[in-house]
């Protein structure tokens, strides 16, 4: 690859990738990235096709909000904003109710004296702070309401970058019995500050800047795809020359026996149909650690998924590092009840109360 790059005066995609990941003294980081991605895509039914499609994501003229990266950011924004809305609904209600209790008392104190002291002064300061925090949280609510509208990417960037809530500090001392609310206000403001920071991080660049970054990254993605495809070719040549196969090869060989391409589409082979007819049940344990390739094989030896029995626990997924994909199991929950039956194993037989 380096030789080919030199022949093209270093203007090819691979050279740009090497410049980004390798150093003058070593290309170990480049090698590590190529190998790690190659190993990870082997868990897909069609790994080379998968990475080629991944490269196409960078070659797009879509508005950034409609790209894969934009969709992820917008989805996260909706989740954060929904959470902010729930926090604000609760804390504003609590503060409003508390102000009703204390403002009457504050009015009585001011009517009785022009120079309140001690507990009376503490109550007046507390009411002042509660009103200030109410204004602060209402600023956050206005932001949340605005972010709930159908905004363009740049409108979201402008909205979040211009946001500046009312500044207010917590009182050092509060009336008796109000310490719990003081802590609650502090915790809720901290949560909101953290939420806004995450939104600002997600929407820190304009649409034009994001699209320019995608354009710059496209060359790196093509260079990476080229390197991985070449690695795959050479690796297969070596294994074929030696007459050896690894576990991933066995899985892909199995898939090739069960699936074939016809008229641009993948269809089940005769062997797949014959094998599926032999089994009454396909029983799979630890299903949360299944990858896409394995799940395809299970489907192809089943009767259109109608005789599959899967057992698993999403919380026990521990093999993502080698391609396990718990979202495969999770998606089963979204299927209609006439497509799948879900049995919750909620009773614990491994241990019991003594």
Coordinates of C-alpha atoms in Angstrom, one line a residue, residues 39 73 104 162 178 185 188 216 235 283 292 353:
X39 CA -11.6 -8.3 13.6
X73 CA -27.0 13.6 18.1
X104 CA -47.4 35.3 53.2
X162 CA -26.8 31.6 23.5
X178 CA -35.8 23.6 54.6
X185 CA -32.5 22.5 44.5
X188 CA -31.4 19.5 40.3
X216 CA -12.4 15.5 5.2
X235 CA -4.8 -13.1 5.0
X283 CA -32.7 -23.6 21.1
X292 CA -25.1 -10.6 13.5
X353 CA -33.4 -16.1 51.2

